[in-house]
């Protein structure tokens, strides 16, 4: 049996000490040997050994010892040994202990007295404690505060025993007298805690009598005062007005712990704007004054909670919250920006954006190693601000465009995506953005950023000068042709005089040859020319980024370049009256495209051009050679229309998410209506009046109505035993983040009293039982509520199993009733979440655990099956509804969810309808940890049939 102990001692079970060796060491005079022997004895007892033969030895040789370490270990030994027999009566030999404890309580050494008093706090046997009470009470008046504070705790623990009120009838009165005269802060706190725990009315009277001096009390006592206020106000909300004054007076206390508790208590007790504003101000002060990052994160969590329930008040605090960006910690900065972005209004948007711009400029200094990540966060925040309030875009877009060439690729991608969205939503900024983009295009070094920037150039260069500048910029960045060259190494010689060499080409007739730059030449007959292997031509220093990226084999970028040139040439035909200029630009564009194809098919690069890029470039060549009106419309208008549609869907999705987050609450038809203006205001402070108004508003809007109704609770009740078992048990399972609470109802269905009834539980998976439930005695046909707490450490399906064990007076053996297993569902840990497509792809590439589940379902409609999977897995579909429209016979969608432990769950659904109407395909799950991937896979396998 596991037993509780105040000290955990490491013990290696592989080398257990022998009881005789311990006994010999205890009987000797060597103090270190005694200490070592006592530690071994305690370790053996904690590991299930009984060692009854040691008790008398310890009484004879250890009790008289004056060594403090030995005495401390003696008390630990006395704490863990069995003090009662099978019937619950105290063992006779414990009388020997009583005398020693009495002597210790009167010992001249303060340490011995103090630890003995502390030991009494953990004794539950009335027969042992009763003879010691006079000595305990004498220590209440001892001169040393260490003894007084422990004596008060001993009195409190004795008074809390089942027969404690008979043992110490006037304990609250004595402690109240001690409290009025005590000067030591710790002892005073213990005395107030005793009254708070055992005689709450006396504690309240003492507090209200000394209300003006609360701010002068010590930190420890003030913390207990706040705990008392919370308890009193929860049971009697009408009296919270007088206590809130005490809390507000403590907001100016020197202790930061007290200030934090005051703010938390204010928020929990009052909804008055004055109280909430005072709490928010306190949190903001702590945010700036505390250097510990953990404290800052906790305070930001509290501010986030305030934002959800009191947004109007938090809006005024937005600049104070923003000052937390001065912390170098990225987690703090990220959390701060998340809070601020939801508090932005037309009144404060300019101040917020100005602050963010200053922070962006600071990141250019390069002093901190994570400046790139921080800059990316700031860019995303500014992007969000500009989308919500387009009028501020003009003040930030040009500053951010300086970071298109940022070494942090993710940051540069965020900038170019921001520019792409702003140029569409803010037509007035189009000309200035295009001009700036063309000026800074050569600075871009990342292929993905180049691709997006080229798309912007192809879509939004509309005037003649812009189109010509766009073509010129692309040509400059591609550099001079050719991309590679083949140089001649030999003169034309007579083939009969010299044998053919390796890498030589013998030309026996006149035929046209295509040179590296795309022009034609004629070769002489019967000549032999030796060519060296082709080599890359890097170009001059003036040639730019596109050339260097192409020469690394990035032909997807080459295809984007070809498409952009095609769009610009098509638009040039519309705005350029001179056909000569158009034909010249067209021929130059065709030359670049053909050169890219030649580069891709040559041996100069390790990998040839891919088929998709090849087909795309060939399509552009054909289009420029033969253009129809329909094709022109698709290239110059349809692309932009698709982009506009994507933006509108994104905005609609964000609006729906905000609506989903908003708390929907309704008042019940029979709820009480309280008319504020008809209430008596006599003797009420302004804070109480505000609180009444807020409470009435909450009651009217139904905010006091609990979310979880009784029907949902009934669904979570699990039957643990059968109806025919002598003991019936059922459990109500509550999952709350890291904890699982089992509320087990046990009913004795027999006509006998069940003794030592115990609920024995065990767990499988990443679950851990916090404490074992105690034994109970159950009367005939009576019931008992037993609570069990279980800690959860990861998102993995776990199993809880166990027995109910009891004894009856008729049967000597213990009866065991086996319980049904309780399966903890992974759905209790994960919730739908949203992330960007780029973030999803990044995580998909990084996560190492994948679970691939084959589709096996009776559902025949693709969208119906997808909806069923979303509902079964409690995930969010990231794929836009427009991408799922239409009847094409196949469907691909990405799902995302986040666990309470911060783990990401990614799911890709790829299905196809077969000729017989059945669905086939795969559901792939990826995560960072194995548990979530396996558990989700099991859940999908179980649920995908469609019926369950």
mmCIF file of C-alpha atoms in Angstrom, residues 489-757:
data_model
loop_
_atom_site.group_PDB
_atom_site.id
_atom_site.type_symbol
_atom_site.label_atom_id
_atom_site.label_comp_id
_atom_site.label_asym_id
_atom_site.label_seq_id
_atom_site.Cartn_x
_atom_site.Cartn_y
_atom_site.Cartn_z
ATOM 1 C CA UNK A 489 38.465 23.917 -79.232
ATOM 2 C CA UNK A 490 39.899 22.798 -82.556
ATOM 3 C CA UNK A 491 40.426 23.951 -86.154
ATOM 4 C CA UNK A 492 38.824 22.255 -89.124
ATOM 5 C CA UNK A 493 41.148 19.424 -90.153
ATOM 6 C CA UNK A 494 41.226 16.596 -92.609
ATOM 7 C CA UNK A 495 39.461 13.648 -91.078
ATOM 8 C CA UNK A 496 41.781 11.145 -92.848
ATOM 9 C CA UNK A 497 44.939 12.638 -91.283
ATOM 10 C CA UNK A 498 43.689 12.742 -87.718
ATOM 11 C CA UNK A 499 41.603 10.124 -85.934
ATOM 12 C CA UNK A 500 38.346 11.346 -84.357
ATOM 13 C CA UNK A 501 38.729 12.515 -80.753
ATOM 14 C CA UNK A 502 36.409 12.215 -77.851
ATOM 15 C CA UNK A 503 33.749 14.931 -77.598
ATOM 16 C CA UNK A 504 34.155 15.649 -81.330
ATOM 17 C CA UNK A 505 31.443 16.085 -83.942
ATOM 18 C CA UNK A 506 32.133 15.225 -87.573
ATOM 19 C CA UNK A 507 30.080 17.287 -90.055
ATOM 20 C CA UNK A 508 29.889 15.679 -93.481
ATOM 21 C CA UNK A 509 27.421 17.998 -95.245
ATOM 22 C CA UNK A 510 26.148 21.552 -95.273
ATOM 23 C CA UNK A 511 23.230 22.070 -92.865
ATOM 24 C CA UNK A 512 21.914 24.900 -90.644
ATOM 25 C CA UNK A 513 23.027 24.870 -86.994
ATOM 26 C CA UNK A 514 21.420 26.696 -84.056
ATOM 27 C CA UNK A 515 23.921 28.621 -81.978
ATOM 28 C CA UNK A 516 23.696 29.128 -78.201
ATOM 29 C CA UNK A 517 22.070 32.558 -78.521
ATOM 30 C CA UNK A 518 19.302 31.169 -80.709
ATOM 31 C CA UNK A 519 20.586 32.437 -84.113
ATOM 32 C CA UNK A 520 21.299 30.257 -87.152
ATOM 33 C CA UNK A 521 24.637 29.560 -88.917
ATOM 34 C CA UNK A 522 25.839 27.271 -91.715
ATOM 35 C CA UNK A 523 28.523 24.631 -91.150
ATOM 36 C CA UNK A 524 31.045 23.581 -93.824
ATOM 37 C CA UNK A 525 31.061 20.092 -95.296
ATOM 38 C CA UNK A 526 33.625 17.452 -94.294
ATOM 39 C CA UNK A 527 34.887 19.442 -91.327
ATOM 40 C CA UNK A 528 35.550 18.177 -87.873
ATOM 41 C CA UNK A 529 35.094 20.540 -84.919
ATOM 42 C CA UNK A 530 35.824 19.649 -81.309
ATOM 43 C CA UNK A 531 33.428 21.158 -78.762
ATOM 44 C CA UNK A 532 34.005 21.321 -75.010
ATOM 45 C CA UNK A 533 31.139 20.341 -72.677
ATOM 46 C CA UNK A 534 28.569 23.170 -72.272
ATOM 47 C CA UNK A 535 29.241 25.620 -69.437
ATOM 48 C CA UNK A 536 26.983 28.064 -67.601
ATOM 49 C CA UNK A 537 27.342 31.735 -68.464
ATOM 50 C CA UNK A 538 26.869 33.590 -65.191
ATOM 51 C CA UNK A 539 26.402 36.945 -66.864
ATOM 52 C CA UNK A 540 27.718 40.347 -65.877
ATOM 53 C CA UNK A 541 27.462 41.885 -62.423
ATOM 54 C CA UNK A 542 24.494 43.892 -63.652
ATOM 55 C CA UNK A 543 22.440 40.744 -64.333
ATOM 56 C CA UNK A 544 20.258 39.950 -61.383
ATOM 57 C CA UNK A 545 18.351 37.553 -59.231
ATOM 58 C CA UNK A 546 16.208 35.789 -61.839
ATOM 59 C CA UNK A 547 19.259 34.562 -63.751
ATOM 60 C CA UNK A 548 21.011 33.170 -60.667
ATOM 61 C CA UNK A 549 17.818 31.360 -59.559
ATOM 62 C CA UNK A 550 17.221 29.937 -63.061
ATOM 63 C CA UNK A 551 20.777 28.646 -63.273
ATOM 64 C CA UNK A 552 20.185 26.640 -60.073
ATOM 65 C CA UNK A 553 17.475 24.709 -61.923
ATOM 66 C CA UNK A 554 14.349 26.473 -60.603
ATOM 67 C CA UNK A 555 12.197 26.074 -63.728
ATOM 68 C CA UNK A 556 8.943 26.708 -61.857
ATOM 69 C CA UNK A 557 10.229 30.277 -61.534
ATOM 70 C CA UNK A 558 11.112 30.133 -65.249
ATOM 71 C CA UNK A 559 7.497 29.261 -66.030
ATOM 72 C CA UNK A 560 6.312 32.204 -63.883
ATOM 73 C CA UNK A 561 8.714 34.514 -65.769
ATOM 74 C CA UNK A 562 7.312 33.241 -69.083
ATOM 75 C CA UNK A 563 3.703 33.824 -67.932
ATOM 76 C CA UNK A 564 4.530 37.333 -66.681
ATOM 77 C CA UNK A 565 6.254 38.251 -69.949
ATOM 78 C CA UNK A 566 3.247 36.871 -71.861
ATOM 79 C CA UNK A 567 0.789 39.007 -69.842
ATOM 80 C CA UNK A 568 2.948 42.109 -70.300
ATOM 81 C CA UNK A 569 3.239 41.566 -74.085
ATOM 82 C CA UNK A 570 -0.527 41.026 -74.389
ATOM 83 C CA UNK A 571 -1.142 44.219 -72.431
ATOM 84 C CA UNK A 572 1.513 46.037 -74.500
ATOM 85 C CA UNK A 573 -0.485 45.182 -77.627
ATOM 86 C CA UNK A 574 -3.423 47.064 -76.105
ATOM 87 C CA UNK A 575 -1.575 50.195 -74.938
ATOM 88 C CA UNK A 576 1.276 50.523 -77.521
ATOM 89 C CA UNK A 577 0.182 51.972 -80.878
ATOM 90 C CA UNK A 578 3.477 51.103 -82.600
ATOM 91 C CA UNK A 579 3.392 47.552 -83.985
ATOM 92 C CA UNK A 580 7.158 47.627 -84.477
ATOM 93 C CA UNK A 581 7.777 48.063 -80.776
ATOM 94 C CA UNK A 582 5.290 45.315 -79.975
ATOM 95 C CA UNK A 583 6.924 42.893 -82.420
ATOM 96 C CA UNK A 584 10.363 43.728 -81.053
ATOM 97 C CA UNK A 585 9.259 43.078 -77.471
ATOM 98 C CA UNK A 586 7.492 39.879 -78.543
ATOM 99 C CA UNK A 587 10.559 38.494 -80.309
ATOM 100 C CA UNK A 588 12.759 39.282 -77.308
ATOM 101 C CA UNK A 589 10.299 37.547 -74.964
ATOM 102 C CA UNK A 590 10.151 34.497 -77.264
ATOM 103 C CA UNK A 591 13.940 34.393 -77.345
ATOM 104 C CA UNK A 592 14.121 34.316 -73.540
ATOM 105 C CA UNK A 593 11.503 31.539 -73.352
ATOM 106 C CA UNK A 594 13.260 29.390 -75.965
ATOM 107 C CA UNK A 595 16.565 29.914 -74.166
ATOM 108 C CA UNK A 596 14.995 28.713 -70.901
ATOM 109 C CA UNK A 597 13.757 25.574 -72.677
ATOM 110 C CA UNK A 598 17.210 24.954 -74.143
ATOM 111 C CA UNK A 599 18.780 25.422 -70.717
ATOM 112 C CA UNK A 600 16.329 22.941 -69.238
ATOM 113 C CA UNK A 601 17.055 20.314 -71.899
ATOM 114 C CA UNK A 602 20.825 20.730 -71.859
ATOM 115 C CA UNK A 603 23.276 18.698 -69.796
ATOM 116 C CA UNK A 604 24.647 21.795 -68.134
ATOM 117 C CA UNK A 605 22.271 21.374 -65.148
ATOM 118 C CA UNK A 606 22.105 18.225 -62.990
ATOM 119 C CA UNK A 607 18.304 17.948 -63.395
ATOM 120 C CA UNK A 608 16.329 18.586 -66.599
ATOM 121 C CA UNK A 609 13.285 20.798 -66.758
ATOM 122 C CA UNK A 610 10.105 19.245 -65.282
ATOM 123 C CA UNK A 611 7.164 18.477 -67.560
ATOM 124 C CA UNK A 612 4.764 20.988 -65.987
ATOM 125 C CA UNK A 613 7.153 23.911 -66.374
ATOM 126 C CA UNK A 614 8.039 22.799 -69.930
ATOM 127 C CA UNK A 615 4.367 22.657 -70.942
ATOM 128 C CA UNK A 616 3.693 26.041 -69.373
ATOM 129 C CA UNK A 617 6.563 27.766 -71.216
ATOM 130 C CA UNK A 618 5.577 26.101 -74.533
ATOM 131 C CA UNK A 619 1.992 27.320 -73.982
ATOM 132 C CA UNK A 620 3.279 30.890 -73.547
ATOM 133 C CA UNK A 621 5.330 30.599 -76.785
ATOM 134 C CA UNK A 622 2.293 29.363 -78.744
ATOM 135 C CA UNK A 623 0.124 32.080 -77.221
ATOM 136 C CA UNK A 624 2.486 34.866 -78.295
ATOM 137 C CA UNK A 625 2.667 33.408 -81.788
ATOM 138 C CA UNK A 626 -1.094 33.147 -82.212
ATOM 139 C CA UNK A 627 -3.385 35.140 -79.880
ATOM 140 C CA UNK A 628 -7.165 34.906 -79.831
ATOM 141 C CA UNK A 629 -9.620 37.213 -78.062
ATOM 142 C CA UNK A 630 -10.891 34.513 -75.718
ATOM 143 C CA UNK A 631 -7.368 33.548 -74.691
ATOM 144 C CA UNK A 632 -6.474 37.211 -74.167
ATOM 145 C CA UNK A 633 -9.501 37.640 -71.887
ATOM 146 C CA UNK A 634 -8.526 34.599 -69.795
ATOM 147 C CA UNK A 635 -4.942 35.793 -69.318
ATOM 148 C CA UNK A 636 -5.667 39.466 -68.673
ATOM 149 C CA UNK A 637 -8.951 39.321 -66.716
ATOM 150 C CA UNK A 638 -9.806 35.873 -65.327
ATOM 151 C CA UNK A 639 -6.664 35.572 -63.178
ATOM 152 C CA UNK A 640 -7.474 38.832 -61.388
ATOM 153 C CA UNK A 641 -11.108 37.822 -60.938
ATOM 154 C CA UNK A 642 -10.057 34.543 -59.302
ATOM 155 C CA UNK A 643 -7.788 36.458 -56.924
ATOM 156 C CA UNK A 644 -10.616 38.864 -55.981
ATOM 157 C CA UNK A 645 -12.878 35.889 -55.316
ATOM 158 C CA UNK A 646 -10.203 34.305 -53.097
ATOM 159 C CA UNK A 647 -9.885 37.512 -51.050
ATOM 160 C CA UNK A 648 -13.640 37.810 -50.589
ATOM 161 C CA UNK A 649 -13.854 34.187 -49.410
ATOM 162 C CA UNK A 650 -11.002 34.768 -46.986
ATOM 163 C CA UNK A 651 -12.782 37.806 -45.545
ATOM 164 C CA UNK A 652 -16.045 35.862 -45.287
ATOM 165 C CA UNK A 653 -14.255 33.021 -43.467
ATOM 166 C CA UNK A 654 -12.706 35.460 -40.977
ATOM 167 C CA UNK A 655 -16.113 37.045 -40.352
ATOM 168 C CA UNK A 656 -17.634 33.627 -39.675
ATOM 169 C CA UNK A 657 -14.821 32.824 -37.226
ATOM 170 C CA UNK A 658 -15.466 36.060 -35.324
ATOM 171 C CA UNK A 659 -19.169 35.221 -35.137
ATOM 172 C CA UNK A 660 -18.358 31.751 -33.858
ATOM 173 C CA UNK A 661 -16.106 33.202 -31.148
ATOM 174 C CA UNK A 662 -18.780 35.641 -30.004
ATOM 175 C CA UNK A 663 -20.635 34.373 -26.986
ATOM 176 C CA UNK A 664 -24.259 33.653 -27.792
ATOM 177 C CA UNK A 665 -26.387 33.874 -24.685
ATOM 178 C CA UNK A 666 -30.112 34.082 -24.250
ATOM 179 C CA UNK A 667 -32.264 34.901 -21.245
ATOM 180 C CA UNK A 668 -34.837 32.350 -20.204
ATOM 181 C CA UNK A 669 -38.528 33.370 -20.537
ATOM 182 C CA UNK A 670 -39.194 33.016 -16.795
ATOM 183 C CA UNK A 671 -36.056 34.841 -15.604
ATOM 184 C CA UNK A 672 -36.447 37.555 -12.989
ATOM 185 C CA UNK A 673 -36.378 41.141 -14.302
ATOM 186 C CA UNK A 674 -34.687 43.567 -11.933
ATOM 187 C CA UNK A 675 -35.389 47.273 -12.526
ATOM 188 C CA UNK A 676 -32.241 49.132 -11.561
ATOM 189 C CA UNK A 677 -33.888 52.549 -11.399
ATOM 190 C CA UNK A 678 -36.506 51.331 -8.904
ATOM 191 C CA UNK A 679 -33.909 49.954 -6.472
ATOM 192 C CA UNK A 680 -33.026 51.651 -3.246
ATOM 193 C CA UNK A 681 -29.550 53.228 -3.516
ATOM 194 C CA UNK A 682 -29.220 54.201 0.087
ATOM 195 C CA UNK A 683 -25.768 53.506 1.490
ATOM 196 C CA UNK A 684 -24.417 52.091 -1.804
ATOM 197 C CA UNK A 685 -21.088 53.266 -3.176
ATOM 198 C CA UNK A 686 -20.563 54.176 -6.841
ATOM 199 C CA UNK A 687 -18.759 50.860 -7.374
ATOM 200 C CA UNK A 688 -21.720 48.897 -5.962
ATOM 201 C CA UNK A 689 -24.126 50.830 -8.177
ATOM 202 C CA UNK A 690 -22.034 50.033 -11.267
ATOM 203 C CA UNK A 691 -21.874 46.406 -10.227
ATOM 204 C CA UNK A 692 -25.660 46.219 -9.930
ATOM 205 C CA UNK A 693 -26.029 47.634 -13.444
ATOM 206 C CA UNK A 694 -23.574 45.113 -14.890
ATOM 207 C CA UNK A 695 -25.236 42.200 -13.096
ATOM 208 C CA UNK A 696 -28.634 43.276 -14.416
ATOM 209 C CA UNK A 697 -27.246 43.501 -17.957
ATOM 210 C CA UNK A 698 -25.731 40.022 -17.675
ATOM 211 C CA UNK A 699 -28.962 38.629 -16.320
ATOM 212 C CA UNK A 700 -30.957 40.264 -19.103
ATOM 213 C CA UNK A 701 -28.696 38.909 -21.839
ATOM 214 C CA UNK A 702 -28.532 35.463 -20.299
ATOM 215 C CA UNK A 703 -24.804 35.545 -19.541
ATOM 216 C CA UNK A 704 -25.415 33.901 -16.177
ATOM 217 C CA UNK A 705 -26.945 30.874 -17.917
ATOM 218 C CA UNK A 706 -24.516 27.961 -17.878
ATOM 219 C CA UNK A 707 -23.420 26.539 -21.208
ATOM 220 C CA UNK A 708 -23.552 22.888 -20.218
ATOM 221 C CA UNK A 709 -27.149 21.832 -19.860
ATOM 222 C CA UNK A 710 -28.356 18.742 -18.069
ATOM 223 C CA UNK A 711 -28.871 16.788 -21.295
ATOM 224 C CA UNK A 712 -25.163 17.056 -22.159
ATOM 225 C CA UNK A 713 -24.231 15.924 -18.640
ATOM 226 C CA UNK A 714 -26.363 12.810 -18.989
ATOM 227 C CA UNK A 715 -24.456 11.881 -22.145
ATOM 228 C CA UNK A 716 -21.204 11.802 -20.171
ATOM 229 C CA UNK A 717 -22.387 9.353 -17.488
ATOM 230 C CA UNK A 718 -20.800 5.908 -17.803
ATOM 231 C CA UNK A 719 -22.161 2.763 -16.147
ATOM 232 C CA UNK A 720 -19.316 0.946 -14.364
ATOM 233 C CA UNK A 721 -21.106 -2.119 -12.909
ATOM 234 C CA UNK A 722 -24.119 -4.223 -13.804
ATOM 235 C CA UNK A 723 -27.606 -3.799 -12.366
ATOM 236 C CA UNK A 724 -27.373 -7.220 -10.718
ATOM 237 C CA UNK A 725 -24.115 -6.490 -8.864
ATOM 238 C CA UNK A 726 -24.353 -5.977 -5.081
ATOM 239 C CA UNK A 727 -22.696 -2.579 -5.569
ATOM 240 C CA UNK A 728 -23.873 -0.341 -8.405
ATOM 241 C CA UNK A 729 -21.474 2.329 -9.670
ATOM 242 C CA UNK A 730 -21.595 4.962 -12.379
ATOM 243 C CA UNK A 731 -19.165 7.757 -13.199
ATOM 244 C CA UNK A 732 -19.558 11.273 -14.546
ATOM 245 C CA UNK A 733 -16.360 12.121 -16.461
ATOM 246 C CA UNK A 734 -15.227 15.740 -16.703
ATOM 247 C CA UNK A 735 -12.198 16.554 -18.868
ATOM 248 C CA UNK A 736 -10.648 19.904 -18.060
ATOM 249 C CA UNK A 737 -7.379 20.511 -19.956
ATOM 250 C CA UNK A 738 -4.729 18.615 -18.004
ATOM 251 C CA UNK A 739 -7.118 16.995 -15.514
ATOM 252 C CA UNK A 740 -9.775 14.314 -15.677
ATOM 253 C CA UNK A 741 -12.219 14.281 -12.776
ATOM 254 C CA UNK A 742 -14.189 11.101 -12.162
ATOM 255 C CA UNK A 743 -17.272 11.704 -10.014
ATOM 256 C CA UNK A 744 -18.237 8.127 -9.104
ATOM 257 C CA UNK A 745 -21.586 7.361 -7.463
ATOM 258 C CA UNK A 746 -21.497 4.079 -5.506
ATOM 259 C CA UNK A 747 -24.802 2.551 -4.280
ATOM 260 C CA UNK A 748 -25.023 -0.308 -1.759
ATOM 261 C CA UNK A 749 -27.879 -2.467 -3.037
ATOM 262 C CA UNK A 750 -27.612 -5.039 -0.243
ATOM 263 C CA UNK A 751 -29.169 -5.158 3.234
ATOM 264 C CA UNK A 752 -25.714 -5.304 4.868
ATOM 265 C CA UNK A 753 -23.210 -2.652 5.880
ATOM 266 C CA UNK A 754 -20.200 -2.635 3.586
ATOM 267 C CA UNK A 755 -16.934 -1.945 5.420
ATOM 268 C CA UNK A 756 -13.598 -0.716 4.034
ATOM 269 C CA UNK A 757 -15.195 -0.075 0.659
#
